[in-house]
CSV table of C-alpha atoms in Angstrom, one decimal:
chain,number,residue,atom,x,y,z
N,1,UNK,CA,-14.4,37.4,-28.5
N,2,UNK,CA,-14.5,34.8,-31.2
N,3,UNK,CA,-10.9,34.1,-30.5
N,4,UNK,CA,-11.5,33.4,-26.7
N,5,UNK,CA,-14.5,31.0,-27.6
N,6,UNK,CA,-12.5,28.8,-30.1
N,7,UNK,CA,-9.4,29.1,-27.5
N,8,UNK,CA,-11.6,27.4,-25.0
N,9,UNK,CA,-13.3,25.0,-27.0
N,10,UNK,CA,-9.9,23.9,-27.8
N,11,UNK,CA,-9.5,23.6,-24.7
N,12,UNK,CA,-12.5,21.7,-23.5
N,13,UNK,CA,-11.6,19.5,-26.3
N,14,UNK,CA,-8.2,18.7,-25.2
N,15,UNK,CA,-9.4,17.8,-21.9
N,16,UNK,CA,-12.1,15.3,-22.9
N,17,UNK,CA,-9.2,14.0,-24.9
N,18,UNK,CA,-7.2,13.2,-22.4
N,19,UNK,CA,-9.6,12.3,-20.0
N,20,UNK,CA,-10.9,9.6,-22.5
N,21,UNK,CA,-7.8,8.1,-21.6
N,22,UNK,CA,-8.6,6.9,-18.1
N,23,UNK,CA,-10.0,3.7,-18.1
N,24,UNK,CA,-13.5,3.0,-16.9
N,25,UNK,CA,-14.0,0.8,-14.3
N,26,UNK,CA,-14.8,-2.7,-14.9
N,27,UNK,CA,-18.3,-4.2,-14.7
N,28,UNK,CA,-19.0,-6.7,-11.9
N,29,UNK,CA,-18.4,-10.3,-12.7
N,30,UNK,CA,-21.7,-12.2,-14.5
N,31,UNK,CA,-19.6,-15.4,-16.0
N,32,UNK,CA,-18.1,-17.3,-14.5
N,33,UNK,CA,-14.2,-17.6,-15.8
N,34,UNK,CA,-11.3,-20.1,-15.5
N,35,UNK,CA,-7.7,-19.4,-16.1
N,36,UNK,CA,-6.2,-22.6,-17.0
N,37,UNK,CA,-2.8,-23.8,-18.9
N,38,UNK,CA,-0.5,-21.7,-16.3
N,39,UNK,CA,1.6,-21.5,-13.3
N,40,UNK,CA,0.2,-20.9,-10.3
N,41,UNK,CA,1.8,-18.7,-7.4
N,42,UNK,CA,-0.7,-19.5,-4.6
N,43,UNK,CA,1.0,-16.2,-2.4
N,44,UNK,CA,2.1,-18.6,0.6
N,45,UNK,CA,5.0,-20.2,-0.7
N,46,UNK,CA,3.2,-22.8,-2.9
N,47,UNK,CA,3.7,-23.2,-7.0
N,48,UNK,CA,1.1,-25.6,-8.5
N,49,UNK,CA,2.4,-26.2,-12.5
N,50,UNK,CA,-0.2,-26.4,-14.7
N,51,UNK,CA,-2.6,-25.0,-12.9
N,52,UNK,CA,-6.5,-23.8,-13.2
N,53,UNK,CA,-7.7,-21.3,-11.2
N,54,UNK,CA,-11.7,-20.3,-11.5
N,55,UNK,CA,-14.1,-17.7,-10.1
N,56,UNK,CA,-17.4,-16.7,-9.6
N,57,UNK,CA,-18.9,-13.7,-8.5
N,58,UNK,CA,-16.3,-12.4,-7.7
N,59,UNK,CA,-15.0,-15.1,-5.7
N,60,UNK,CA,-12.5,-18.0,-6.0
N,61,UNK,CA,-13.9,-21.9,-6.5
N,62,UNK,CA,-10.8,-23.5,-7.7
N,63,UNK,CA,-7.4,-23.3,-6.9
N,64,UNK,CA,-5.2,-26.3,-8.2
N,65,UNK,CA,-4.1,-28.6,-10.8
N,66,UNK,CA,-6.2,-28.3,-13.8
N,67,UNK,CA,-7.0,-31.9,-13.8
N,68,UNK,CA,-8.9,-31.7,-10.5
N,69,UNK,CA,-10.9,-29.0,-11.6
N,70,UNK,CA,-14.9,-30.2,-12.3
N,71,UNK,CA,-17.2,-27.1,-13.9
N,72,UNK,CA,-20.3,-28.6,-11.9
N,73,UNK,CA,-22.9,-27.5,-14.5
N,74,UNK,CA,-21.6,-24.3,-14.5
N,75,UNK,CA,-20.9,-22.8,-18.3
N,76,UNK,CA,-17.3,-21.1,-17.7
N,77,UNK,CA,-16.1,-19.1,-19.2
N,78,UNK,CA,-12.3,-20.1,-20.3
N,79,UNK,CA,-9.0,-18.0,-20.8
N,80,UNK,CA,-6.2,-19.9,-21.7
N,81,UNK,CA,-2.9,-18.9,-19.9
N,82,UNK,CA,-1.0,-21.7,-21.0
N,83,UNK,CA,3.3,-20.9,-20.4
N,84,UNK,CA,2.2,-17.9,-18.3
N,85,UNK,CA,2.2,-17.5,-14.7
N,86,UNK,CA,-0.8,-16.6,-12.2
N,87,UNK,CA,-0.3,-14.6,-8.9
N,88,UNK,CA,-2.3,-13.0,-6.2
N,89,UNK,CA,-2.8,-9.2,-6.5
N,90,UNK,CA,-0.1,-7.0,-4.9
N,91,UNK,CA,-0.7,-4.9,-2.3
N,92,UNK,CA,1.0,-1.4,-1.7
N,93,UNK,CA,0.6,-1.0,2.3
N,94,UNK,CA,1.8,2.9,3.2
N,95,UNK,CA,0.1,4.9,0.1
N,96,UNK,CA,-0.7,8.2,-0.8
N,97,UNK,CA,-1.9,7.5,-4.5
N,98,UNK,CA,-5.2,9.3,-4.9
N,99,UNK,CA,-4.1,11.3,-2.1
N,100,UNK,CA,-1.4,13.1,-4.2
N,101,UNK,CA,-1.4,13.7,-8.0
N,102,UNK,CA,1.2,16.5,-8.8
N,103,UNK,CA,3.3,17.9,-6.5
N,104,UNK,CA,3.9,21.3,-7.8
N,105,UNK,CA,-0.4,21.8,-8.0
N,106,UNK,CA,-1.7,22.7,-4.5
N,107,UNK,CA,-5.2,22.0,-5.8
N,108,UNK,CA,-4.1,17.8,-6.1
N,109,UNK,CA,-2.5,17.8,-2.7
N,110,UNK,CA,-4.9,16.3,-0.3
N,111,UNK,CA,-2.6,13.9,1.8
N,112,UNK,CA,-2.3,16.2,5.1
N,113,UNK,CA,-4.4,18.0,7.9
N,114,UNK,CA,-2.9,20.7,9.7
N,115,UNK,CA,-1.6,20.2,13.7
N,116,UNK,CA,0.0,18.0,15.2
N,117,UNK,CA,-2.6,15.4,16.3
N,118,UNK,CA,-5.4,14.3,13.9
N,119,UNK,CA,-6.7,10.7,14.8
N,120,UNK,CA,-10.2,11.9,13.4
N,121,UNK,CA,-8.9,12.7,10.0
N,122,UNK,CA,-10.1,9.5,7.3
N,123,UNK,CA,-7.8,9.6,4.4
N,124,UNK,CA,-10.2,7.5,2.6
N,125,UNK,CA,-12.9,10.0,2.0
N,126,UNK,CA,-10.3,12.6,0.2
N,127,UNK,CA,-9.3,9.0,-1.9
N,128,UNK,CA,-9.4,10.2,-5.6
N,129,UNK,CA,-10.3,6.7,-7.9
N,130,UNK,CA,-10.0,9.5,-10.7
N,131,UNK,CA,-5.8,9.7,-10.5
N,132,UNK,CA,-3.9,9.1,-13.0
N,133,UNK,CA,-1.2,7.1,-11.5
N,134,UNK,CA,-3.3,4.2,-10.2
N,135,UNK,CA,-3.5,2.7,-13.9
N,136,UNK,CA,-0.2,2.5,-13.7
N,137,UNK,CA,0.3,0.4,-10.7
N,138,UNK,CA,-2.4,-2.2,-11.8
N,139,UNK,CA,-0.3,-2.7,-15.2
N,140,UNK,CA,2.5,-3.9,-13.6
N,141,UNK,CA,0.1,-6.2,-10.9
N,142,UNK,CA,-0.6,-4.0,-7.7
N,143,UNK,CA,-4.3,-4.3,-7.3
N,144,UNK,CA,-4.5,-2.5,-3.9
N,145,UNK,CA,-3.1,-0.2,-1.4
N,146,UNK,CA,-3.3,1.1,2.4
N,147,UNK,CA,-4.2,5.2,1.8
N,148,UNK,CA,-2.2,6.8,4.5
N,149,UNK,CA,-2.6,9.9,5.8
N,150,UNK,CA,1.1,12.1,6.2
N,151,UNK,CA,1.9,15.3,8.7
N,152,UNK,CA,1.7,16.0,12.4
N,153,UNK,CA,2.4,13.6,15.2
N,154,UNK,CA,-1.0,11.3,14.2
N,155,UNK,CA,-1.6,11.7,11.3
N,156,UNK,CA,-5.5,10.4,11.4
N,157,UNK,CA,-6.7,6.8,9.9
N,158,UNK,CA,-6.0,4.8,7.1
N,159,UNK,CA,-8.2,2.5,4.9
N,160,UNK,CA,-7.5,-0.3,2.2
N,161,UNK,CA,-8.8,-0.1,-1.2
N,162,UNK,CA,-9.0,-2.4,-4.5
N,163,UNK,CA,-7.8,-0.2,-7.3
N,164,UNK,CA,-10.8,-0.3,-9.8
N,165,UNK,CA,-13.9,1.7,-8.6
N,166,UNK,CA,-16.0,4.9,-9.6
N,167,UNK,CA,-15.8,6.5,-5.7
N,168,UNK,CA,-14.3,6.3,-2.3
N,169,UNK,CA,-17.0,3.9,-1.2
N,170,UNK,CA,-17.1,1.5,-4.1
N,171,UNK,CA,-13.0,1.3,-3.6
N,172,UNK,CA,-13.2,0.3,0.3
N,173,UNK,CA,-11.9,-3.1,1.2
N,174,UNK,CA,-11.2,-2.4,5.1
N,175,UNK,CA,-12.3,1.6,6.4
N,176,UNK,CA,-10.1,3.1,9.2
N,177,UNK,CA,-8.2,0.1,10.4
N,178,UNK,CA,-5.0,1.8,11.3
N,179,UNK,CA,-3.9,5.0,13.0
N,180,UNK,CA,-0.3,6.6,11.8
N,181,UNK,CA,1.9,7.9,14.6
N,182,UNK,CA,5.0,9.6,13.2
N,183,UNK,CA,7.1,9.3,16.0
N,184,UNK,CA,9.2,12.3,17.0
N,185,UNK,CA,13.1,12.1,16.5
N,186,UNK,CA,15.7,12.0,18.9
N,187,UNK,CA,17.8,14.5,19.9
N,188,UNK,CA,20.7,13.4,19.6
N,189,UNK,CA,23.1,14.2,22.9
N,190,UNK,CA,25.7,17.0,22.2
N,191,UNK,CA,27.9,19.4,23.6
N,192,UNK,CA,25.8,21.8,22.0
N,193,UNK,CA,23.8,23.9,24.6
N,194,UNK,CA,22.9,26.2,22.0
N,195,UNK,CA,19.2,27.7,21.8
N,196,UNK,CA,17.8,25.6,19.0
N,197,UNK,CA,18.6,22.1,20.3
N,198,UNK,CA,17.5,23.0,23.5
N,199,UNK,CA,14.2,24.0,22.2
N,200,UNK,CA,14.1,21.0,19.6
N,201,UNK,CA,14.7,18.7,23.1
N,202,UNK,CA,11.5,21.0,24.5
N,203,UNK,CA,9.6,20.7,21.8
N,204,UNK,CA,9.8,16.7,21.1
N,205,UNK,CA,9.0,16.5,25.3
N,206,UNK,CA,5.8,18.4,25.2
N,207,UNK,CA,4.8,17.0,22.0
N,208,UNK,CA,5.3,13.1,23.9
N,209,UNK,CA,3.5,14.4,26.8
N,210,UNK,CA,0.5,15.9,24.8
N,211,UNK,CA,0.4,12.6,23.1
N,212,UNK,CA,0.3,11.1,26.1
N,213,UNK,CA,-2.6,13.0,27.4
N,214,UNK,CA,-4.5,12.3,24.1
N,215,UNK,CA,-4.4,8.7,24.6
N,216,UNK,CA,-5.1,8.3,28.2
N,217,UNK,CA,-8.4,10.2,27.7
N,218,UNK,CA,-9.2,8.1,24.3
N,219,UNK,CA,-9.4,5.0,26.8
N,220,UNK,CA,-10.7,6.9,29.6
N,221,UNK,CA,-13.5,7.9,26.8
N,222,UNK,CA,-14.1,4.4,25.8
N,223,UNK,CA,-15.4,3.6,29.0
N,224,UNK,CA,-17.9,6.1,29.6
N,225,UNK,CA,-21.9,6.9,29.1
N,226,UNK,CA,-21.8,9.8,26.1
N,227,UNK,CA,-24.2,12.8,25.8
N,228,UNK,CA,-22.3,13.5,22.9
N,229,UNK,CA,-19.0,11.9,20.4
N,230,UNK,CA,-16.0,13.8,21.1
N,231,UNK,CA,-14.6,12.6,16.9
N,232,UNK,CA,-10.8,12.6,18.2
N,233,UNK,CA,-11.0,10.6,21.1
N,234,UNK,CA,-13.3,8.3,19.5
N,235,UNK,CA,-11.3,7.6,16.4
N,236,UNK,CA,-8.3,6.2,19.2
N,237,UNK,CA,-10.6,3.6,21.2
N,238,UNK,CA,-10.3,1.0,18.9
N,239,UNK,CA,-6.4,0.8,19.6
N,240,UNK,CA,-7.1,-0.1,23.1
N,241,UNK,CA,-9.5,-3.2,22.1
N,242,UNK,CA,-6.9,-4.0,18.8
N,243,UNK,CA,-10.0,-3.6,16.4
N,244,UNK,CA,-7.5,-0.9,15.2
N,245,UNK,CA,-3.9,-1.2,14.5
N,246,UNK,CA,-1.6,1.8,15.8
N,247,UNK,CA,1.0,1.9,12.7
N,248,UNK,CA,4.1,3.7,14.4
N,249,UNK,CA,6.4,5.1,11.5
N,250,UNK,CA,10.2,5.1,13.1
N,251,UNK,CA,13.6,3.8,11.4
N,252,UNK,CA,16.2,4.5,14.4
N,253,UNK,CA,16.3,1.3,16.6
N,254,UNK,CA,16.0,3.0,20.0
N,255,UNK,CA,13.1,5.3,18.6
N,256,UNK,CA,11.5,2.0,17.8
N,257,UNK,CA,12.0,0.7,21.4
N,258,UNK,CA,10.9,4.0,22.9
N,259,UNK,CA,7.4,4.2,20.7
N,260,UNK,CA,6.4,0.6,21.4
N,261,UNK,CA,7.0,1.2,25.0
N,262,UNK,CA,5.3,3.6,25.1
N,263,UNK,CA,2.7,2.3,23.2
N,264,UNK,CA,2.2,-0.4,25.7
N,265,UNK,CA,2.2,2.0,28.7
N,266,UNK,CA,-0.8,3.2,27.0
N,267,UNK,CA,-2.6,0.3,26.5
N,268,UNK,CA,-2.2,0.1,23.0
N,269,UNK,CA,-3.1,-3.3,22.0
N,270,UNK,CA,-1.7,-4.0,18.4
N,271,UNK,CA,0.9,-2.2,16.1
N,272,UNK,CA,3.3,-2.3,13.1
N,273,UNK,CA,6.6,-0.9,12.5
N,274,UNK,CA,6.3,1.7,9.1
N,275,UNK,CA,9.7,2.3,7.6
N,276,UNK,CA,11.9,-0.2,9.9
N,277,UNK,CA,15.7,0.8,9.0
N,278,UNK,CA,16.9,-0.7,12.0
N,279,UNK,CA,14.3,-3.2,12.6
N,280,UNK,CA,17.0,-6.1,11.9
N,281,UNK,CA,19.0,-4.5,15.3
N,282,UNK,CA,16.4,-5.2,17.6
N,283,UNK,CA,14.6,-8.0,15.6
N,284,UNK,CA,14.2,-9.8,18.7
N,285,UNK,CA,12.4,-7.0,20.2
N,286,UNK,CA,10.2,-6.8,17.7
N,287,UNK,CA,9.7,-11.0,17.7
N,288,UNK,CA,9.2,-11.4,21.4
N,289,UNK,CA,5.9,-8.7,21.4
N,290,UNK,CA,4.8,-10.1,18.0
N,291,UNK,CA,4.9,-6.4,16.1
N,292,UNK,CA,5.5,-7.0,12.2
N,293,UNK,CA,7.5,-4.6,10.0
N,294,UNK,CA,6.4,-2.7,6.8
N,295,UNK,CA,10.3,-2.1,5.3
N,296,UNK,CA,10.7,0.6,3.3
N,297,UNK,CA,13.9,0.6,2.2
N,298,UNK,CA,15.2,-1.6,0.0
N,299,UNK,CA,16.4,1.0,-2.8
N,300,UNK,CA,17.8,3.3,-0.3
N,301,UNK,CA,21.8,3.7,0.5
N,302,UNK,CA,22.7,2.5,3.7
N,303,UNK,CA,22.0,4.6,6.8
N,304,UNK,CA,25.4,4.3,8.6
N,305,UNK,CA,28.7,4.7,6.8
N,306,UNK,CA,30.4,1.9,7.7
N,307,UNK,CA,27.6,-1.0,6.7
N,308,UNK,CA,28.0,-2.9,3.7
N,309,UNK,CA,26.3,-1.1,1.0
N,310,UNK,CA,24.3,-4.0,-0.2
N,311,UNK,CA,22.1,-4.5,3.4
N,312,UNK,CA,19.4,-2.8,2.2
N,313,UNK,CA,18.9,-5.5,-1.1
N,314,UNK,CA,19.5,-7.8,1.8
N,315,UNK,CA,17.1,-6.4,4.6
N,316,UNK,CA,14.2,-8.5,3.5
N,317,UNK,CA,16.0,-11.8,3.8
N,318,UNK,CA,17.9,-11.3,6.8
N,319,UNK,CA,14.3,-9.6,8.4
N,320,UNK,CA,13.5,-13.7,7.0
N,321,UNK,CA,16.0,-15.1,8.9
N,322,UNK,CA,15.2,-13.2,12.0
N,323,UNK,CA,11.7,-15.1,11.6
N,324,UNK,CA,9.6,-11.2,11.8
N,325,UNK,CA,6.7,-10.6,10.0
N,326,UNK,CA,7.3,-8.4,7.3
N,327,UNK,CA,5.9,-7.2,3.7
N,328,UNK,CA,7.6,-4.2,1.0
N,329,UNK,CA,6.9,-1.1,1.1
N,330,UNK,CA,7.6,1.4,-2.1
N,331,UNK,CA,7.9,4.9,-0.2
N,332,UNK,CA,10.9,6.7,-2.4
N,333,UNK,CA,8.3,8.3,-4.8
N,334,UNK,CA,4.8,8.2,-5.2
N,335,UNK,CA,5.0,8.0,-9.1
N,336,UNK,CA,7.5,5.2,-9.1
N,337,UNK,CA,4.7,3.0,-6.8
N,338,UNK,CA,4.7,0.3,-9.9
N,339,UNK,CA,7.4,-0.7,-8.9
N,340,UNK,CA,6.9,-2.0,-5.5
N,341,UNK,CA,7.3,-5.8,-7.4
N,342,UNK,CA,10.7,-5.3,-8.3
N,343,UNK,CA,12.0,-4.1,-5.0
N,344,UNK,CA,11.2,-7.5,-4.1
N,345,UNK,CA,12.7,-9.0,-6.9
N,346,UNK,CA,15.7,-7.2,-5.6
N,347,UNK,CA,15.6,-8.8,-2.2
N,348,UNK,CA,15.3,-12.2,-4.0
N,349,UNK,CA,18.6,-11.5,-5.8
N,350,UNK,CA,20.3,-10.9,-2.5
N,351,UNK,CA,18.7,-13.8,-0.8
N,352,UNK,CA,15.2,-14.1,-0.1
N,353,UNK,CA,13.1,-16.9,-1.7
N,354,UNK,CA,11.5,-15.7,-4.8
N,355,UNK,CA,8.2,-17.1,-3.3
N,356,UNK,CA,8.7,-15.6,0.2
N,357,UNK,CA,9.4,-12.2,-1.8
N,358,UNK,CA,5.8,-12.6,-3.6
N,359,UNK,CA,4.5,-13.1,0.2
N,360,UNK,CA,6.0,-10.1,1.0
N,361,UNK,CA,4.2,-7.9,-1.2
N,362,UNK,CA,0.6,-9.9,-1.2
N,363,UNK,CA,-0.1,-12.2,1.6
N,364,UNK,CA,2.3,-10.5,4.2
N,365,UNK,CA,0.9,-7.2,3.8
N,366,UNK,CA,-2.4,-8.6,4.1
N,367,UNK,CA,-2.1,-10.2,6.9
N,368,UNK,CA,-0.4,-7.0,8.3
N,369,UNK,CA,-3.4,-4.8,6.9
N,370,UNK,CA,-6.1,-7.0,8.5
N,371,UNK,CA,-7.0,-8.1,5.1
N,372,UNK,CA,-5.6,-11.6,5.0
N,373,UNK,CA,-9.1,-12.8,5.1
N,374,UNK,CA,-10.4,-11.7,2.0
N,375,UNK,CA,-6.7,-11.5,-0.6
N,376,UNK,CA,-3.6,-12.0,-0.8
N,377,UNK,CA,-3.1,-15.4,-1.9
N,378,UNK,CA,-5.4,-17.3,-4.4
N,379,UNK,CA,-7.0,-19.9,-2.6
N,380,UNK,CA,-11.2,-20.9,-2.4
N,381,UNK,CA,-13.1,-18.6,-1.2
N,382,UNK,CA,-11.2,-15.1,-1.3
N,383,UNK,CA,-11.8,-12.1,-3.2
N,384,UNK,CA,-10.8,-13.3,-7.1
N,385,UNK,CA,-8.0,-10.8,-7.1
N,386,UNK,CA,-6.0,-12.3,-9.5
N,387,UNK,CA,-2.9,-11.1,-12.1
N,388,UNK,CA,-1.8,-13.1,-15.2
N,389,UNK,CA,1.8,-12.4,-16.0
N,390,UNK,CA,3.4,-13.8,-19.0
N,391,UNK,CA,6.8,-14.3,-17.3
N,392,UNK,CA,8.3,-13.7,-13.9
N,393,UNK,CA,6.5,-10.9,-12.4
N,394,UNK,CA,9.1,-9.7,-9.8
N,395,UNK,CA,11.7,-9.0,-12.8
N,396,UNK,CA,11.4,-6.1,-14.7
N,397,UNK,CA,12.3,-7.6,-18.3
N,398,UNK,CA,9.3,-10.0,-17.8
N,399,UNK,CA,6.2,-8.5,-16.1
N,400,UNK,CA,4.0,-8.4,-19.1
N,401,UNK,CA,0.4,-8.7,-17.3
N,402,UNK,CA,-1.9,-10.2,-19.9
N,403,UNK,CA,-4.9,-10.0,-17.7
N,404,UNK,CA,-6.2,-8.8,-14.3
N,405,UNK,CA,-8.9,-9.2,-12.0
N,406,UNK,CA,-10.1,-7.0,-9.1
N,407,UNK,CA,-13.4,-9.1,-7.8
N,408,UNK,CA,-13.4,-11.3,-10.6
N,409,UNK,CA,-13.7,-8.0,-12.6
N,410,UNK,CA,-11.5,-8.0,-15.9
N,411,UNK,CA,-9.6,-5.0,-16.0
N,412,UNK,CA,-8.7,-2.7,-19.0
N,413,UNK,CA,-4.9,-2.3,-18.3
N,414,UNK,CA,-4.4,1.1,-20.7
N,415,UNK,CA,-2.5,3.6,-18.5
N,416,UNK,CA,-1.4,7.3,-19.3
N,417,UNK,CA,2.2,5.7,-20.3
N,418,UNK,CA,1.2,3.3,-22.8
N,419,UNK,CA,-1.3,6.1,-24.2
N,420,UNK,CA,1.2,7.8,-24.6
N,421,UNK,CA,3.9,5.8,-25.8
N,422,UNK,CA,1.9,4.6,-28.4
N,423,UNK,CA,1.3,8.2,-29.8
N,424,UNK,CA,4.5,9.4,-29.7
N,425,UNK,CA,5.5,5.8,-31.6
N,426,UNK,CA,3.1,6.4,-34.4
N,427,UNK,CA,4.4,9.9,-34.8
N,428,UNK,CA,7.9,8.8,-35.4
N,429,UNK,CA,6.8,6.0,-37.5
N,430,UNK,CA,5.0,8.1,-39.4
N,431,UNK,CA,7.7,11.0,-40.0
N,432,UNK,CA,10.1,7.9,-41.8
């Protein structure tokens, strides 16, 4: 008996251990603070060289050169960032982090609803601020992130959050603003009669025409007196007014034609392209009914065999070119989400602007998440979402962020990895 107690406490200790390693979120701004000395990355294409940038409650005053920059009275606060470089916060838009914590532990798996059509299903409220990954992402500059819901034909709703908060709630920047439609995959035409593809064929057919159904009564629905809220037809009527943005997740170009065509049929009034591997093919498509692209594939092999095995490094400028609205998307593994700034250092070395590439992880994305408004860019009067780097923060061999800010909040940048790195580093240091 004695045995099992100290096996536990041991335990119990352990685990307050490690859980003393999570950093606590940051208290609200009560200073007011300005970065001055550094570059400033404004987020839509504009460098200002030595810049200030200040804040107050939470929200941005100053954006410029630090000559022009007058304290009013005001007793701020001042952080010199002199040779470093300032950016907006990134933005991760097609997320499962909190969602998902380790794969192989059914208990952390929260990230899908079973059937096929789930509109009513909000990601945000299963959003754990507790995981252990999202440290990680803010250490390398991604301050926020679009939690989307996986599975099924609709998967249900998905909400933007700021990285730094005690709950669900406190984390919200924008609740339910999108709907996730995983759109079925063709079958491809074939010789082959047998069985299987002919009930593959059946089975992508009912499921359109269920879909269908599900959205003509959502608008019928919208329209009428209720006695009482039907939850799934409800959740779909703001895609028929665009107070809701239908995000279609296809790669194949004629699968992309198809669902926004069908989409319109419907009455659907705004969407986005999720994933996009062929959104360069029918770019002008895409252009002429305004539908921007969240490309997910920049560290991916090509799809076809005979394209040149560099177009996805070179997706991003040539989606440029095409003159789409577009941001980066990080979707080959949820643990390697950090690194959604150096995909877009990769499209810059295969020709997109380095400052159009910082747009296309922080102001593009917000603008595509409906958040534009409040981040994305540091200019007067948005959210004081804010990352000091010491050098480039798109190249992996110099994003060293100094200092962050989630609502003018200073955040403690210790993550599991440098916990543990750190450890490990005295221990061998120790044994020479």
């Amino acid at each position: 008996m004695q045995k099992r107690l100290t096996l536990a406490a041991a335990l119990l200790l352990g685990t307050s251990v490690a859980w003393a390693q999570v950093p606590v979120p940051a208290n609200k701004q009560t200073n007011p603070t300005v970065l001055t000395g550094g570059t400033l990355h404004v987020g839509n294409g504009q460098v200002v060289e030595g810049a200030a940038v200040a804040f107050s409650g939470g929200k941005i005053t100053y954006a410029g050169p630090a000559a022009g920059f007058k304290p009013e009275g005001a007793t701020y606060e001042t952080v010199n960032v002199a040779g470093k470089h300032i950016y907006p916060g990134m933005i991760l838009p097609n997320s499962q982090i909190g969602l998902t914590e380790i794969g192989s532990v059914r208990a952390t798996l929260d990230q899908q609803e079973v059937g096929l059509f789930n509109p009513n299903v909000r990601s945000v409220v299963a959003y754990n601020t507790d995981s252990d990954i999202t440290p990680t992402l803010r250490s390398n500059g991604v301050l926020m992130a679009q939690i989307t819901p996986v599975g099924g034909m609709i998967s249900g709703s998905s909400s933007v959050v700021q990285l730094d908060a005690w709950n669900w709630e406190d984390a919200l920047v924008k609740a339910d603003g999108g709907v996730h439609l995983r759109w079925p995959a063709m079958v491809a035409p074939s010789s082959d009669n047998s069985p299987q593809v002919a009930q593959r064929r059946q089975a992508r057919q009912t499921g359109l025409q269920e879909m269908e159904s599900l959205l003509a009564e959502a608008k019928e629905y919208k329209n009428q007196k209720k006695d009482r809220e039907n939850l799934k037809l409800a959740s779909l009527t703001g895609l028929f007014d665009g107070s809701k943005k239908l995000f279609i997740h296809a790669d194949y170009g004629k699968e992309i034609v198809e669902a926004v065509r069908f989409a319109q049929k419907a009455g659907v009034k705004e969407m986005v392209i999720v994933g996009g591997g062929d959104a360069l093919l029918v770019a002008d498509f895409l252009k002429e009914n305004n539908i921007p692209v969240i490309y997910s594939g920049v560290h991916a092999l090509p799809a076809r065999a005979g394209d040149d095995v560099y177009l996805p490094y070179k997706m991003p400028g040539l989606l440029q070119q095409a003159g789409l609205l577009f941001c980066l998307d990080y979707d080959a593994s949820l643990h390697g989400s950090r690194n959604l700034p150096f995909i877009a250092g990769t499209a810059v070395a295969f020709g997109l602007p380095k400052e159009l590439a910082l747009s296309s992880v922080t102001l593009n994305a917000a603008k595509i998440l409906g958040v534009d408004k409040q981040v994305g860019s540091v200019e007067v009067g948005k959210d004081a979402s804010i990352v000091v780097s010491e050098g480039d923060i798109l190249d992996m061999r110099t994003n060293k962020i100094s200092h962050a800010f989630i609502q003018g909040r200073k955040l403690n940048l210790t993550d599991k990895q440098q916990y543990l790195y750190q450890k490990f580093n005295n221990k061998y240091e120790q044994g020479k």
